[in-house]
PDB file of C-alpha atoms in Angstrom:
ATOM      1  CA  MET V   1      -3.947  11.310   4.155  1.00 51.00           C
ATOM      2  CA  ALA V   2      -6.923  12.118   6.404  1.00 62.00           C
ATOM      3  CA  ALA V   3      -6.995  10.916   9.985  1.00 75.00           C
ATOM      4  CA  TRP V   4     -10.022   8.869   9.609  1.00 72.00           C
ATOM      5  CA  HIS V   5      -9.159   6.585  12.491  1.00 70.00           C
ATOM      6  CA  ARG V   6      -9.109   9.457  15.093  1.00 77.00           C
ATOM      7  CA  SER V   7     -12.908   9.874  15.108  1.00 84.00           C
ATOM      8  CA  ARG V   8     -15.272   8.291  17.694  1.00 88.00           C
ATOM      9  CA  ARG V   9     -17.178   6.539  14.933  1.00 90.00           C
ATOM     10  CA  ALA V  10     -13.919   4.797  13.639  1.00 89.00           C
ATOM     11  CA  ASP V  11     -13.021   3.726  17.301  1.00 90.00           C
ATOM     12  CA  LEU V  12     -16.395   2.124  17.708  1.00 93.00           C
ATOM     13  CA  GLY V  13     -16.135   0.490  14.286  1.00 93.00           C
ATOM     14  CA  LEU V  14     -12.750  -1.049  15.003  1.00 92.00           C
ATOM     15  CA  ARG V  15     -14.023  -2.271  18.293  1.00 94.00           C
ATOM     16  CA  ALA V  16     -17.120  -3.864  16.586  1.00 96.00           C
ATOM     17  CA  VAL V  17     -15.030  -5.522  14.068  1.00 96.00           C
ATOM     18  CA  GLY V  18     -12.853  -6.805  16.815  1.00 96.00           C
ATOM     19  CA  LEU V  19     -15.916  -8.319  18.460  1.00 97.00           C
ATOM     20  CA  LEU V  20     -16.932  -9.919  15.244  1.00 97.00           C
ATOM     21  CA  LEU V  21     -13.500 -11.462  14.836  1.00 97.00           C
ATOM     22  CA  CYS V  22     -13.593 -12.863  18.325  1.00 97.00           C
ATOM     23  CA  ALA V  23     -17.009 -14.318  17.745  1.00 97.00           C
ATOM     24  CA  MET V  24     -15.801 -15.837  14.498  1.00 97.00           C
ATOM     25  CA  ALA V  25     -12.810 -17.292  16.389  1.00 97.00           C
ATOM     26  CA  TYR V  26     -15.162 -18.750  18.954  1.00 97.00           C
ATOM     27  CA  ILE V  27     -17.299 -20.421  16.315  1.00 97.00           C
ATOM     28  CA  ALA V  28     -14.217 -21.835  14.599  1.00 96.00           C
ATOM     29  CA  VAL V  29     -12.826 -23.347  17.817  1.00 95.00           C
ATOM     30  CA  TRP V  30     -16.309 -24.601  18.773  1.00 95.00           C
ATOM     31  CA  ARG V  31     -16.647 -26.385  15.320  1.00 93.00           C
ATOM     32  CA  LEU V  32     -13.092 -27.769  15.710  1.00 91.00           C
ATOM     33  CA  SER V  33     -13.843 -29.270  18.989  1.00 89.00           C
ATOM     34  CA  ALA V  34     -17.094 -30.651  17.557  1.00 88.00           C
ATOM     35  CA  LEU V  35     -14.936 -32.635  14.967  1.00 85.00           C
ATOM     36  CA  ALA V  36     -13.231 -34.600  17.827  1.00 77.00           C
ATOM     37  CA  LEU V  37     -10.613 -36.006  15.714  1.00 70.00           C
ATOM     38  CA  SER V  38      -7.557 -37.776  16.804  1.00 72.00           C
ATOM     39  CA  PRO V  39      -4.242 -35.860  16.304  1.00 69.00           C
ATOM     40  CA  HIS V  40      -3.295 -38.317  13.492  1.00 75.00           C
ATOM     41  CA  ALA V  41      -6.581 -37.869  11.549  1.00 76.00           C
ATOM     42  CA  ALA V  42      -6.512 -34.010  11.412  1.00 78.00           C
ATOM     43  CA  GLY V  43      -7.034 -32.796   7.950  1.00 85.00           C
ATOM     44  CA  ALA V  44      -7.050 -29.494   6.217  1.00 89.00           C
ATOM     45  CA  LEU V  45     -10.358 -28.544   7.614  1.00 89.00           C
ATOM     46  CA  ALA V  46      -9.047 -28.916  11.201  1.00 89.00           C
ATOM     47  CA  PHE V  47      -6.011 -26.867  10.425  1.00 91.00           C
ATOM     48  CA  ALA V  48      -7.976 -24.177   8.654  1.00 94.00           C
ATOM     49  CA  LEU V  49     -10.257 -23.900  11.596  1.00 94.00           C
ATOM     50  CA  ALA V  50      -7.443 -23.721  14.073  1.00 94.00           C
ATOM     51  CA  ALA V  51      -5.718 -20.964  12.051  1.00 96.00           C
ATOM     52  CA  ILE V  52      -9.046 -18.938  11.863  1.00 96.00           C
ATOM     53  CA  GLY V  53      -9.518 -19.346  15.565  1.00 96.00           C
ATOM     54  CA  PHE V  54      -6.004 -18.273  16.424  1.00 97.00           C
ATOM     55  CA  LEU V  55      -5.822 -15.347  14.033  1.00 97.00           C
ATOM     56  CA  GLY V  56      -9.418 -14.179  14.726  1.00 96.00           C
ATOM     57  CA  ALA V  57      -8.868 -14.339  18.551  1.00 97.00           C
ATOM     58  CA  SER V  58      -5.553 -12.500  18.252  1.00 97.00           C
ATOM     59  CA  ALA V  59      -6.551  -9.735  15.844  1.00 96.00           C
ATOM     60  CA  GLY V  60     -10.034  -9.437  17.436  1.00 96.00           C
ATOM     61  CA  SER V  61      -8.610  -8.999  21.006  1.00 96.00           C
ATOM     62  CA  VAL V  62      -6.156  -6.314  19.856  1.00 95.00           C
ATOM     63  CA  MET V  63      -8.819  -4.419  17.972  1.00 94.00           C
ATOM     64  CA  VAL V  64     -11.244  -4.545  20.942  1.00 95.00           C
ATOM     65  CA  LEU V  65      -8.586  -3.519  23.518  1.00 95.00           C
ATOM     66  CA  LEU V  66      -6.950  -0.759  21.583  1.00 92.00           C
ATOM     67  CA  GLY V  67      -9.571   0.611  19.098  1.00 89.00           C
ATOM     68  CA  HIS V  68      -8.291   3.809  17.466  1.00 88.00           C
ATOM     69  CA  HIS V  69      -5.022   3.615  19.474  1.00 88.00           C
ATOM     70  CA  LEU V  70      -4.072   0.732  17.105  1.00 87.00           C
ATOM     71  CA  PHE V  71      -2.656   3.410  14.850  1.00 85.00           C
ATOM     72  CA  ASP V  72      -0.857   5.638  17.382  1.00 87.00           C
ATOM     73  CA  SER V  73       2.737   6.621  16.485  1.00 87.00           C
ATOM     74  CA  ILE V  74       5.410   5.497  18.740  1.00 87.00           C
ATOM     75  CA  VAL V  75       9.001   6.686  19.233  1.00 90.00           C
ATOM     76  CA  VAL V  76      11.705   4.015  18.694  1.00 87.00           C
ATOM     77  CA  SER V  77      14.767   4.302  20.716  1.00 90.00           C
ATOM     78  CA  GLU V  78      18.030   5.159  18.993  1.00 87.00           C
ATOM     79  CA  ARG V  79      19.330   1.691  19.906  1.00 88.00           C
ATOM     80  CA  TRP V  80      16.730  -0.044  17.702  1.00 88.00           C
ATOM     81  CA  ARG V  81      16.755   2.343  14.650  1.00 85.00           C
ATOM     82  CA  PRO V  82      18.482   0.980  11.493  1.00 85.00           C
ATOM     83  CA  ARG V  83      21.990   2.177  11.081  1.00 82.00           C
ATOM     84  CA  VAL V  84      23.522   3.521   7.939  1.00 79.00           C
ATOM     85  CA  ARG V  85      26.689   1.738   7.237  1.00 76.00           C
ATOM     86  CA  ALA V  86      29.633   4.017   6.160  1.00 71.00           C
ATOM     87  CA  THR V  87      31.026   2.998   2.892  1.00 72.00           C
ATOM     88  CA  PRO V  88      34.613   1.675   3.100  1.00 69.00           C
ATOM     89  CA  ALA V  89      37.438   3.997   1.978  1.00 65.00           C
ATOM     90  CA  THR V  90      38.981   2.908  -1.220  1.00 63.00           C
ATOM     91  CA  THR V  91      42.563   1.910  -0.970  1.00 59.00           C
ATOM     92  CA  ARG V  92      45.025   2.688  -3.772  1.00 58.00           C
TER      93      ARG V  92
END
């Protein structure tokens, strides 16, 4: 697999998509606040706008801050790696 995400163009593209997601989240939260619903009258639209706002702001912030470093490899400590269980010895 080619390392497409290592280029400067991909870095700028990821950051631009992050800004678009943040803008989409802002619009969703703005629209949600414009509804001015009581907590007991919140419908599916209010929950959808809240979810779009939260997910868009979260993913957008990560993409803007990290850019192409989003795909960096990390080393996991031995303590957190999955362990292979030994098969129990059969008794006769």
